[in-house]
Coordinates of C-alpha atoms in Angstrom, one line a residue:
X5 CA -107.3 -46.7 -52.1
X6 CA -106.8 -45.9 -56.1
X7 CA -104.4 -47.9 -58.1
X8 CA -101.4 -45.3 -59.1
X9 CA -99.1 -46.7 -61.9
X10 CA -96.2 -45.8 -60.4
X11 CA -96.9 -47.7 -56.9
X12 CA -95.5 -51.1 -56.8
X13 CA -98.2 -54.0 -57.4
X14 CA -100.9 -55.3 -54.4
X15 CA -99.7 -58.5 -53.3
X16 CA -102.7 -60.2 -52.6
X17 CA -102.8 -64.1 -50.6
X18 CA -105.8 -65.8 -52.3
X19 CA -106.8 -68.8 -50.3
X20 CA -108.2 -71.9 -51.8
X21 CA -112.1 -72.8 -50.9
X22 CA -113.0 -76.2 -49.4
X23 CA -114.6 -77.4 -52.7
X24 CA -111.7 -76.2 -54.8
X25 CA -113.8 -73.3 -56.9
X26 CA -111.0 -71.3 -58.8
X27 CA -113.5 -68.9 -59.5
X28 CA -112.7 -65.8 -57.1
X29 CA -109.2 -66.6 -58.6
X30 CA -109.8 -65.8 -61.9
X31 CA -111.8 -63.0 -61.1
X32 CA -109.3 -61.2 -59.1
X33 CA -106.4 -61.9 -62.0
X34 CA -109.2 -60.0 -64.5
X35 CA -110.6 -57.0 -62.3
X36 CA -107.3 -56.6 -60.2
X37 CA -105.0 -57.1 -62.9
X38 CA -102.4 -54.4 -61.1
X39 CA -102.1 -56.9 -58.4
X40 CA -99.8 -59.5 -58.0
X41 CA -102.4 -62.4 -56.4
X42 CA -100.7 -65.7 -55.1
X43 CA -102.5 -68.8 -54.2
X44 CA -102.6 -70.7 -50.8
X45 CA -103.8 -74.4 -50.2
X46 CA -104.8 -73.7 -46.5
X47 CA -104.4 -72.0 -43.8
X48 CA -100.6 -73.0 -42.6
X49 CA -99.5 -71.8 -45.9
X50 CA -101.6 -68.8 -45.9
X51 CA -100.4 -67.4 -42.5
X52 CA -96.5 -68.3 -43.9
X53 CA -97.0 -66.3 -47.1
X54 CA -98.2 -63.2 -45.0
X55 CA -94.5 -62.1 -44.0
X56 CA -95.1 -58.4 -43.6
X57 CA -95.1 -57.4 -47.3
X58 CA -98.8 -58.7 -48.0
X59 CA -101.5 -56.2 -48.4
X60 CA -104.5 -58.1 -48.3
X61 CA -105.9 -61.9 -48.2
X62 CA -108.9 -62.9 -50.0
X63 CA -110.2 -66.2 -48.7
X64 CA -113.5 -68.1 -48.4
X65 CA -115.5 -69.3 -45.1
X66 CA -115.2 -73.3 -46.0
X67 CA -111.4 -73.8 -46.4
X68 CA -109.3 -77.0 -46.9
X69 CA -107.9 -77.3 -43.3
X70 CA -110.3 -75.6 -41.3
X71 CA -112.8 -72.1 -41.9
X72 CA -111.7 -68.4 -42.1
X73 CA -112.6 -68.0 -38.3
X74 CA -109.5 -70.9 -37.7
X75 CA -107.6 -68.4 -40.2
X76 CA -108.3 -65.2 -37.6
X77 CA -106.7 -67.4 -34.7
X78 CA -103.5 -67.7 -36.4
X79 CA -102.7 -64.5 -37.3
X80 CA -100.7 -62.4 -35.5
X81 CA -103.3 -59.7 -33.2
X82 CA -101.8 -57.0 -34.8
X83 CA -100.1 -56.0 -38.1
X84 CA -101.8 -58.6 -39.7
X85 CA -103.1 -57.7 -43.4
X86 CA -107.0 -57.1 -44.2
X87 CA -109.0 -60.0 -44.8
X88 CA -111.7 -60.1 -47.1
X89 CA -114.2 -63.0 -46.9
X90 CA -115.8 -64.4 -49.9
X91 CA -119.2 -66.1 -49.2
X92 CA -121.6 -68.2 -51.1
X93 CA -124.5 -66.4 -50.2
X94 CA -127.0 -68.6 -52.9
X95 CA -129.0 -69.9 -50.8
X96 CA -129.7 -66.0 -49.2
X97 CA -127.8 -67.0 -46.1
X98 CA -124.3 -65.9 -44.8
X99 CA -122.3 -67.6 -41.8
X100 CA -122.7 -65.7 -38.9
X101 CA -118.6 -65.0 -38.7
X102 CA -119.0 -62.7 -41.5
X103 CA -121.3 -60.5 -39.3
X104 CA -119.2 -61.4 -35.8
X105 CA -115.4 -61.7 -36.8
X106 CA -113.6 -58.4 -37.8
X107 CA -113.5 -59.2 -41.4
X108 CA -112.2 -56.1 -43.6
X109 CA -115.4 -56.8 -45.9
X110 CA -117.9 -59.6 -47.0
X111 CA -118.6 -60.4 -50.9
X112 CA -120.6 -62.3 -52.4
X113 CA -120.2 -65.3 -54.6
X114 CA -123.7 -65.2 -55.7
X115 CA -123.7 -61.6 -57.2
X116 CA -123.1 -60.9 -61.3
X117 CA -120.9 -58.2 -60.0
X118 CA -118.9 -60.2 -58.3
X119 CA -115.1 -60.0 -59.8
X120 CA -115.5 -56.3 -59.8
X121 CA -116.8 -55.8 -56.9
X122 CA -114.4 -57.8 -55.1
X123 CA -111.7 -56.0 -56.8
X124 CA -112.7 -53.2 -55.3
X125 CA -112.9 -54.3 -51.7
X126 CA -109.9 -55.4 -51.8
X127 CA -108.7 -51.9 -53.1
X128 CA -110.5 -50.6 -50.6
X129 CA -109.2 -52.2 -47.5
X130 CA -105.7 -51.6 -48.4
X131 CA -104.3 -48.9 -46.7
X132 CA -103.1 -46.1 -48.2
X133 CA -99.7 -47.0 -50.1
X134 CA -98.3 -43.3 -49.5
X135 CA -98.7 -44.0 -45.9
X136 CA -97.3 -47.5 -46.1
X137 CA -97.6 -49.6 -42.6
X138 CA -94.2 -49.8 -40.4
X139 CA -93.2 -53.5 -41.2
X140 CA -89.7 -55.5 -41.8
X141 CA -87.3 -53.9 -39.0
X142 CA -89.5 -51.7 -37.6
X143 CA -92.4 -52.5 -34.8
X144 CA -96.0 -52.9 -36.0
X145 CA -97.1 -53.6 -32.4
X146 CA -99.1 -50.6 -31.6
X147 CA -97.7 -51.0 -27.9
X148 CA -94.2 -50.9 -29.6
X149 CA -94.8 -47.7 -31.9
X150 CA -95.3 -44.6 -29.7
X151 CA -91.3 -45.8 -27.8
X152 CA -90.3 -46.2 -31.7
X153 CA -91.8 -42.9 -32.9
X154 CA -90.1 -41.2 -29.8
X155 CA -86.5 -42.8 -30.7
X156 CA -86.8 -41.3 -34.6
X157 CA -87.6 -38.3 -33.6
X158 CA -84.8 -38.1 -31.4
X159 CA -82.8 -39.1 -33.5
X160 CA -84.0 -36.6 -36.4
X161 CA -83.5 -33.8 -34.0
X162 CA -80.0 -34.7 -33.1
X163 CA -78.3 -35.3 -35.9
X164 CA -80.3 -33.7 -39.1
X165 CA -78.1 -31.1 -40.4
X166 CA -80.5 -28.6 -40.6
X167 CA -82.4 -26.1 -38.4
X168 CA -85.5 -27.5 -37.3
X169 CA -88.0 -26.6 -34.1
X170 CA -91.2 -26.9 -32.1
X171 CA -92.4 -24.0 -30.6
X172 CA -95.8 -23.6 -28.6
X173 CA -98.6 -21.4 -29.1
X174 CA -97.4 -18.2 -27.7
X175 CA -93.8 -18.7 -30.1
X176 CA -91.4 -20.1 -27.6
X177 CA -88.8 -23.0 -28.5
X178 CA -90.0 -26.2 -27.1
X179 CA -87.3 -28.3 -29.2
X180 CA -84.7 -27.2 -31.6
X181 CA -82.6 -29.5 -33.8
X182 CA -78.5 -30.1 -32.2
X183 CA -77.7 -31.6 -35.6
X184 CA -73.9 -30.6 -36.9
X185 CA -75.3 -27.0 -38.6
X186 CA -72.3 -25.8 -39.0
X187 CA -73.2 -22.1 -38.5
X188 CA -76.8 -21.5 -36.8
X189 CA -78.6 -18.3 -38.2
X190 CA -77.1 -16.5 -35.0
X191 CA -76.7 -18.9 -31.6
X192 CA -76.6 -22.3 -30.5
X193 CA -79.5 -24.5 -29.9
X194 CA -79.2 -24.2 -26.4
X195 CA -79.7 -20.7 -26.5
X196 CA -83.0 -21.1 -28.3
X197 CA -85.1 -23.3 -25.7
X198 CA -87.9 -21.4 -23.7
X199 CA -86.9 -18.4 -25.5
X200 CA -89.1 -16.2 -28.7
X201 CA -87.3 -14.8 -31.3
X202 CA -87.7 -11.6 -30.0
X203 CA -86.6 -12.3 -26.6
X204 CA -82.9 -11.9 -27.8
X205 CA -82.1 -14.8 -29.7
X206 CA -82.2 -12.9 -33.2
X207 CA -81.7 -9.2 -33.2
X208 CA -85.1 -7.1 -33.0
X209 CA -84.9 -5.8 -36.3
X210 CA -84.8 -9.8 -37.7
X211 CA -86.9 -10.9 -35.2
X212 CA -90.1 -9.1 -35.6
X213 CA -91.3 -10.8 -38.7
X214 CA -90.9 -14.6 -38.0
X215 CA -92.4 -13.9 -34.3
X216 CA -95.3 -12.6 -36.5
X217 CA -95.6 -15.3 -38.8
X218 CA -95.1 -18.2 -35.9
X219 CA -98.4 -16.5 -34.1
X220 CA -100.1 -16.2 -37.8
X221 CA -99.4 -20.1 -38.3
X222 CA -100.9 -21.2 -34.7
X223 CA -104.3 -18.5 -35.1
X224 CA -105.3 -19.1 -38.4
X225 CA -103.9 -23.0 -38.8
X226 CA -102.2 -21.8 -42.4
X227 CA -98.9 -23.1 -43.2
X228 CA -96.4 -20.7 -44.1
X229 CA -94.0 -22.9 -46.9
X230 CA -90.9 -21.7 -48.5
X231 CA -90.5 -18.3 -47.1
X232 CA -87.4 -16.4 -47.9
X233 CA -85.6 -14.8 -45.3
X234 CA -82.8 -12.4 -44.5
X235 CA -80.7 -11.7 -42.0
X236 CA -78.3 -8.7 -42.1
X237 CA -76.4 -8.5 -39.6
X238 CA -74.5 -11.5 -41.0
X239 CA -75.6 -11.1 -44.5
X240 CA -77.1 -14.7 -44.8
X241 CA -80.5 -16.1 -46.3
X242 CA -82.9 -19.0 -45.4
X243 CA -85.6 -20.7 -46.5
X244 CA -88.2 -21.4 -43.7
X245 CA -91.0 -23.3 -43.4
X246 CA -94.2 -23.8 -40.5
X247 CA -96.8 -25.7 -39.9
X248 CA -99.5 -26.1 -37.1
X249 CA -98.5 -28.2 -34.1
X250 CA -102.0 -30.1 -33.5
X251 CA -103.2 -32.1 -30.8
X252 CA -106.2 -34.1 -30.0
X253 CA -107.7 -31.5 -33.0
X254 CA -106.2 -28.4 -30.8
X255 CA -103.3 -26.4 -32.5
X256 CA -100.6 -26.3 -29.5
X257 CA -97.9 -24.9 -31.4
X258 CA -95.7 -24.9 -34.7
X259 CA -92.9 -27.0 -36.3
X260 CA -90.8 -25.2 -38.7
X261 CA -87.8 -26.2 -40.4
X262 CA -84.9 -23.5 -42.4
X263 CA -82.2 -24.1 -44.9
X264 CA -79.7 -22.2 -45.7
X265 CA -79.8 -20.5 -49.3
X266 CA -76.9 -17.3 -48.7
X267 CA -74.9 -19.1 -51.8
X268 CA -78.0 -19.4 -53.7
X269 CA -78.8 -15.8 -53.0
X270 CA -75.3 -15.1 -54.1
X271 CA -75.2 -15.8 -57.3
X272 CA -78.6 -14.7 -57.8
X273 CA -77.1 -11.0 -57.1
X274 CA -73.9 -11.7 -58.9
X275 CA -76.1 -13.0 -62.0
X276 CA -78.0 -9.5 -61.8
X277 CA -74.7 -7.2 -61.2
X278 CA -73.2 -8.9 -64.5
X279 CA -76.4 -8.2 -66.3
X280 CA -76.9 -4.8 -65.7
X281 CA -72.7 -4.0 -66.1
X282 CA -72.7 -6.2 -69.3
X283 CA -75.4 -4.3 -71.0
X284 CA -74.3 -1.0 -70.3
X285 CA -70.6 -1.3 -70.1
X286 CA -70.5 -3.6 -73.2
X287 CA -72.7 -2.2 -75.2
X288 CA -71.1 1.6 -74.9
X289 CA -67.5 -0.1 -75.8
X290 CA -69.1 -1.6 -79.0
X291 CA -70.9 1.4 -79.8
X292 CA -66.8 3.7 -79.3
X293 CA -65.7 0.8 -81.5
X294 CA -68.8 0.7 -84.1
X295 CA -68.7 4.5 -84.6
X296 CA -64.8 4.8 -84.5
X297 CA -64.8 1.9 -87.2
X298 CA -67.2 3.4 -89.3
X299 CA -65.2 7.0 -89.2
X300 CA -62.0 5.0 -90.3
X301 CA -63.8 4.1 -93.7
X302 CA -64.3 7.9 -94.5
X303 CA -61.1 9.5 -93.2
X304 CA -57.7 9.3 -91.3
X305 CA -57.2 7.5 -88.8
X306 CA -55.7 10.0 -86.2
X307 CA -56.9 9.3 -83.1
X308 CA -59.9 7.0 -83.9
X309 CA -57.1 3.5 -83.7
X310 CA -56.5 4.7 -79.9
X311 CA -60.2 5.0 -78.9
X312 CA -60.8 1.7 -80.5
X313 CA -57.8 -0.3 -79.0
X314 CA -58.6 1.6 -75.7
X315 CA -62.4 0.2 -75.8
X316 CA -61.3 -3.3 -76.7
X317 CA -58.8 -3.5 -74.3
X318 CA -61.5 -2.4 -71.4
X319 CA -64.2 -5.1 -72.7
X320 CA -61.0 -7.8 -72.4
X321 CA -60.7 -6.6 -69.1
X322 CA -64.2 -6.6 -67.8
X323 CA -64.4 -10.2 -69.8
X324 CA -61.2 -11.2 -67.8
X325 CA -63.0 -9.9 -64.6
X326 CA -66.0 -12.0 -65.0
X327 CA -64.3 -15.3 -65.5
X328 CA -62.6 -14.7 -62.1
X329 CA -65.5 -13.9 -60.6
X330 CA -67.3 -17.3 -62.3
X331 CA -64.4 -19.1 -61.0
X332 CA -64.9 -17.3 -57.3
X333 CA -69.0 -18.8 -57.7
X334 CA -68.2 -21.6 -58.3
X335 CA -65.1 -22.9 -57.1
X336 CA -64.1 -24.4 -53.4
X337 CA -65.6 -21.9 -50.9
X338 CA -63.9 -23.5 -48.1
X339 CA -61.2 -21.0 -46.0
X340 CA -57.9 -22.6 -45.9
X341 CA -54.5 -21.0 -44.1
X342 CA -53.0 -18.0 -46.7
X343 CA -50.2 -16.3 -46.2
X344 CA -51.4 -12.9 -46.6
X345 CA -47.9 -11.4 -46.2
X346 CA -46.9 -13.5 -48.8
X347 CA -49.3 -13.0 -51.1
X348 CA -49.1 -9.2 -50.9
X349 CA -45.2 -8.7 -51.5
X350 CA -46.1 -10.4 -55.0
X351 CA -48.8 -8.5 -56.0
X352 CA -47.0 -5.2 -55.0
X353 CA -43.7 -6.8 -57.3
X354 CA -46.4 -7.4 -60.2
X355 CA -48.1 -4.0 -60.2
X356 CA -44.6 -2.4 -59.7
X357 CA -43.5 -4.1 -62.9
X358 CA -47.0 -2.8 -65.0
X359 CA -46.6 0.5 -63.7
X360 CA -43.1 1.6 -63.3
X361 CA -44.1 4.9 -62.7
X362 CA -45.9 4.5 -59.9
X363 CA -44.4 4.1 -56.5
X364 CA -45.8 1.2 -54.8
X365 CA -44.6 1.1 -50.6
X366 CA -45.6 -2.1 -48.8
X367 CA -45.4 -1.9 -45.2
X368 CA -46.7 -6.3 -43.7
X369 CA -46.2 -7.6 -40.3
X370 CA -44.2 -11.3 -40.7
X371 CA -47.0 -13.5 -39.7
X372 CA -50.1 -12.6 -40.9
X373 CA -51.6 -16.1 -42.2
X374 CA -55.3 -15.6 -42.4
X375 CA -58.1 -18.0 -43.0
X376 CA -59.5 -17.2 -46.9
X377 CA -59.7 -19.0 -50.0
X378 CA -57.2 -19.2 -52.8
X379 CA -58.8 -16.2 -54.7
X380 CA -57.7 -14.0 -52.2
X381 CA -55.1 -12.8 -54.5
X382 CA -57.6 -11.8 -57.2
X383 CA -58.9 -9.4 -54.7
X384 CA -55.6 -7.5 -53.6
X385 CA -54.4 -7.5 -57.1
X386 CA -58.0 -5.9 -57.9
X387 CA -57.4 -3.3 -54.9
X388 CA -54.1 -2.5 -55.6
X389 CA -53.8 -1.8 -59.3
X390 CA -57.5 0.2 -59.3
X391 CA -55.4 2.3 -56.5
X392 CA -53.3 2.5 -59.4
X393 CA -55.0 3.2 -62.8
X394 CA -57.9 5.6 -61.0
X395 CA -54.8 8.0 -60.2
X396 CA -54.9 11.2 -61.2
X397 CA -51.2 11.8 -60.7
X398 CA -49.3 10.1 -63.5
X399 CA -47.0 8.9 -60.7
X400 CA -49.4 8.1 -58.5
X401 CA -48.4 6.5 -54.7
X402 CA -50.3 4.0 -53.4
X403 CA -49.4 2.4 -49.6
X404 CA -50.1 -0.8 -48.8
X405 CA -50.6 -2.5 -45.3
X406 CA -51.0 -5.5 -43.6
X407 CA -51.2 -5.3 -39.9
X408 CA -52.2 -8.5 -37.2
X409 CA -54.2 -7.4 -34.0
X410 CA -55.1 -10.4 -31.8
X411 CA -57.5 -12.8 -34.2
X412 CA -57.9 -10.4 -37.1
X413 CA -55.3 -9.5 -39.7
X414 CA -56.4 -6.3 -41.7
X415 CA -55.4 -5.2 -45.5
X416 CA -55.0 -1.2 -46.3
X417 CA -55.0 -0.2 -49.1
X418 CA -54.2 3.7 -49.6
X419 CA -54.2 6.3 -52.4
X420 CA -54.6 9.8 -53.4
X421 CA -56.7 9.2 -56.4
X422 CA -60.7 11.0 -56.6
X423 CA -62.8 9.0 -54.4
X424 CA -64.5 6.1 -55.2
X425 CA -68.6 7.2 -56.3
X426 CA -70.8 7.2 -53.3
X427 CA -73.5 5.1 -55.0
X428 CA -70.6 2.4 -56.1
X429 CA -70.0 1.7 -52.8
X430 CA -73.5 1.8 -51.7
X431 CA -74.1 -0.8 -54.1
X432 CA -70.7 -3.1 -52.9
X433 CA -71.8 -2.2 -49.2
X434 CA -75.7 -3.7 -50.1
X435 CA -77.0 -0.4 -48.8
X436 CA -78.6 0.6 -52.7
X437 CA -79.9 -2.3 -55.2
X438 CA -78.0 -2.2 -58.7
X439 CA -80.4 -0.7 -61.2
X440 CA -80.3 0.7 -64.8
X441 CA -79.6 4.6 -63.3
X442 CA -77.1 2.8 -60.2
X443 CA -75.0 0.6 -61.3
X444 CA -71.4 0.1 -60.6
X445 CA -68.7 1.1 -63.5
X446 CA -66.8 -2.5 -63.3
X447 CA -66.9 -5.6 -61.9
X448 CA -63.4 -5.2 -60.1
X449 CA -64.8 -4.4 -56.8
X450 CA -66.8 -6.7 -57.4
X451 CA -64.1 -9.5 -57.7
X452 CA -63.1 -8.3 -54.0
X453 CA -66.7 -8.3 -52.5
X454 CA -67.1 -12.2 -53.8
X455 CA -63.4 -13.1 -52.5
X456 CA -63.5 -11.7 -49.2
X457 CA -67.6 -12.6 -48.3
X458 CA -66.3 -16.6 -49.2
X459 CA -63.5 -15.8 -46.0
X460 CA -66.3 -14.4 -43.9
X461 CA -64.2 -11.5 -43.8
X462 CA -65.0 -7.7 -44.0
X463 CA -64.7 -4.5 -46.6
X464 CA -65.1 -0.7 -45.9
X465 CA -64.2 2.5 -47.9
X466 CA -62.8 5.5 -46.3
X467 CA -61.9 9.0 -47.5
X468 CA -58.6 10.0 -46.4
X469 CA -58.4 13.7 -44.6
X470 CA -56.0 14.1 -46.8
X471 CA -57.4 13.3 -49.7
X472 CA -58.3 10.0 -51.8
X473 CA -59.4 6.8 -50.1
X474 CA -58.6 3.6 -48.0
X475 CA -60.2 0.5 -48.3
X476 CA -59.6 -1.9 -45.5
X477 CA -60.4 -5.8 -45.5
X478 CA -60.0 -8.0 -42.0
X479 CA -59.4 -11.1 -42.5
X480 CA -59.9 -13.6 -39.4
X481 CA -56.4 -15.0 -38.5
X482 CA -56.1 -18.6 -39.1
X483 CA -56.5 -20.5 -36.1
X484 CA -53.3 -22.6 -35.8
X485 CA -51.3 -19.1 -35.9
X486 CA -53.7 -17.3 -33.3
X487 CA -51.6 -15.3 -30.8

């Protein structure tokens, strides 16, 4: 092995020759200064200082209580450290146990280059520190490994909280993980085992690309690290890994692990939205507010105060919408029980209040407690007052219902106002990327999106027949208050 700084130091056991010659001692502390050497008087003590944390013993044929052959006897058969013998060699002869016993290597005394190159057979014989040896707690018997290796990874498929498997050559789960995932990327593990992706366990429009990569990893023998994946039928992305399944040099199969990354992802997207709505929305309020400014210095004021106050109070708003969307990000994404009823009646109060021309009807059942997070009210104050503002009627009405149908409890939201743009809710809806031509007007939909993906709930626009739209969100009804 190489010496790497950050590796804790060789302990090496140096035992003392017969004839009391320090000189392999001194040596070692000089060429093998990164090890930590300690000295034994004979071989009891040497045996006794190799607990299980030694890497190596240096010792000499002649020693004080017996030779390095007596010193084989007493170590353990297995899990014993490398010994290195250190011989005379001056008078061009060896003892014949450095040929015969399984000493790690044979030095010699004799040699100019001795320290150094007894240095380096210890470093040598030490096995690789990466790869450290099994010791303490754990077996070192080989007898006792395989039984120990088959308990750990037993254990690491049962309880790691991540989706791990085996599969063989032709793609089929062998093994899958039954750790507590708490949602699997679409079944159980159970459902898994025998089975290829695209024999029904992910849909066939998700399951044609990893079935490909699983047979790329077992005929070529590349890993495939880090991919990113998607799965849209529930929206969610993972990170997956494979690599070859080899045995006795044969690849047999593939072992692949994913993480989740859909909040990652997440903010990823909401990073880009704010980007692309920041530079263009912004930057055409400070432009109204620039020129408008700049026309006050030459002229009256007329109607140039209104444009400006109009801008500032839009970039306020978009600021305002941003912040709640942060906090949305950011914050506890974990459902609790709302009281959607609840939270409805005040929203409808509030907006009534802002916009007393506007007639506001709210039509909840009683018991509609769904399972969301506290932001929900962000979002139907979002839905409710953009039903609102985007009127074209000065007295605009705008209905309002909450309804409860078995496990799901759905918000309406109805108006008579133009329709929402096609593209905007393309863009919401995932079905067209935000870019510098598409890009959605505000970030209040947005604010909904955010609020009602953290309930794993739902969101649709619809036209009315009659003219201006309906945007319905289903919640999933909290579980103590299930019918």
């Amino acid at each position: 092995m190489t010496s790497d700084e950050a590796s804790p130091p060789l302990r090496v056991v140096r035992l003392h020759p017969a004839g009391g010659d320090e000189t392999a001692d001194r040596e070692l502390d000089v060429d093998l200064s990164e090890a930590d050497v300690v000295v034994a008087d004979g071989i009891s003590e040497g045996v006794d200082r190799c607990d299980g944390t030694v890497d190596c013993v240096v010792s000499p044929y002649e020693l004080t209580d017996g030779t390095a052959d007596d010193l084989f006897d007493r170590l353990p058969e297995s899990g014993s450290p490398p010994v290195v013998l250190v011989v005379d060699g001056g008078d061009g002869t060896v003892p014949a146990a450095a040929v015969t016993a399984p000493f790690a290597d044979v030095v010699r005394r004799d040699r100019p280059d001795f320290g150094p190159r007894l240095a380096d057979a210890v470093r040598d014989v030490v096995p690789d520190r990466t790869n450290p040896r099994v010791v303490g707690a754990h077996p070192t018997e080989a007898s006792e490994m395989d039984a120990w290796k088959a308990n750990l990874f037993d254990h690491l498929f049962t309880e790691i909280p991540l989706h791990v498997f085996v599969k063989d050559r032709t793609g089929r789960h062998v093994v899958v993980s039954e750790g507590p995932v708490e949602s699997r990327i679409h079944r159980e593990s159970s459902a898994y085992l025998g089975r290829r992706d695209v024999d029904g366990v992910v849909p066939d429009a998700e399951a044609r690309g990893p079935y490909e990569d699983d047979l790329s990893v077992v005929a070529t023998g590349e890993p495939i690290l880090e991919k990113e994946e998607h799965f849209a039928e529930t929206d969610r992305w993972f990170v997956t890994s494979k690599v070859p399944w080899r045995a006795d040099g044969e690849i047999v199969g593939l072992v692949g692990i994913a993480e989740e990354i859909t909040s990652q992802k997440d903010r990823e997207r909401q990073l880009r939205i704010t980007n692309h709505v920041v530079r263009h929305n912004m930057r055409n309020k400070l432009n109204i507010v620039v020129g408008r400014a700049a026309l006050l210095a030459n002229e009256e004021p007329s109607g140039h105060l209104d444009s400006i106050l109009s801008a500032a109070e839009d970039l306020l708003g978009l600021i305002d919408e941003q912040q709640v969307i942060l906090g949305i990000m950011v914050g506890d994404p974990d459902p609790r029980p709302i009281d959607l009823s609840a939270v409805v009646r005040r929203v409808v109060r509030s907006v009534s209040d802002d916009y007393p021309d506007a007639e506001v009807t709210c039509r909840v059942d009683s018991d509609a407690v769904v399972s969301a997070t506290e932001n929900v009210h962000y979002a139907v104050s979002e839905l409710v007052e953009n039903a609102v503002v985007h009127a074209d009627d000065p007295a605009p009405e705008v209905t309002v219902t909450v309804e409860a149908v078995g496990d799901d409890v759905s918000l309406r939201v109805a108006d008579a106002g133009p329709p929402i743009p096609r593209f905007e809710v393309e863009i919401l809806t995932d079905r067209q990327p935000i870019d510098q031509i598409s890009h959605s007007s505000g970030l209040g939909l947005w604010v909904v999106r955010w609020v009602v993906k953290h309930a794993d709930g739902t969101v649709s626009f619809a036209e009315r027949e009659t003219g201006g739209n309906e945007v319905t969100v289903t919640f999933d009804r909290a579980a103590e208050h299930e019918p």
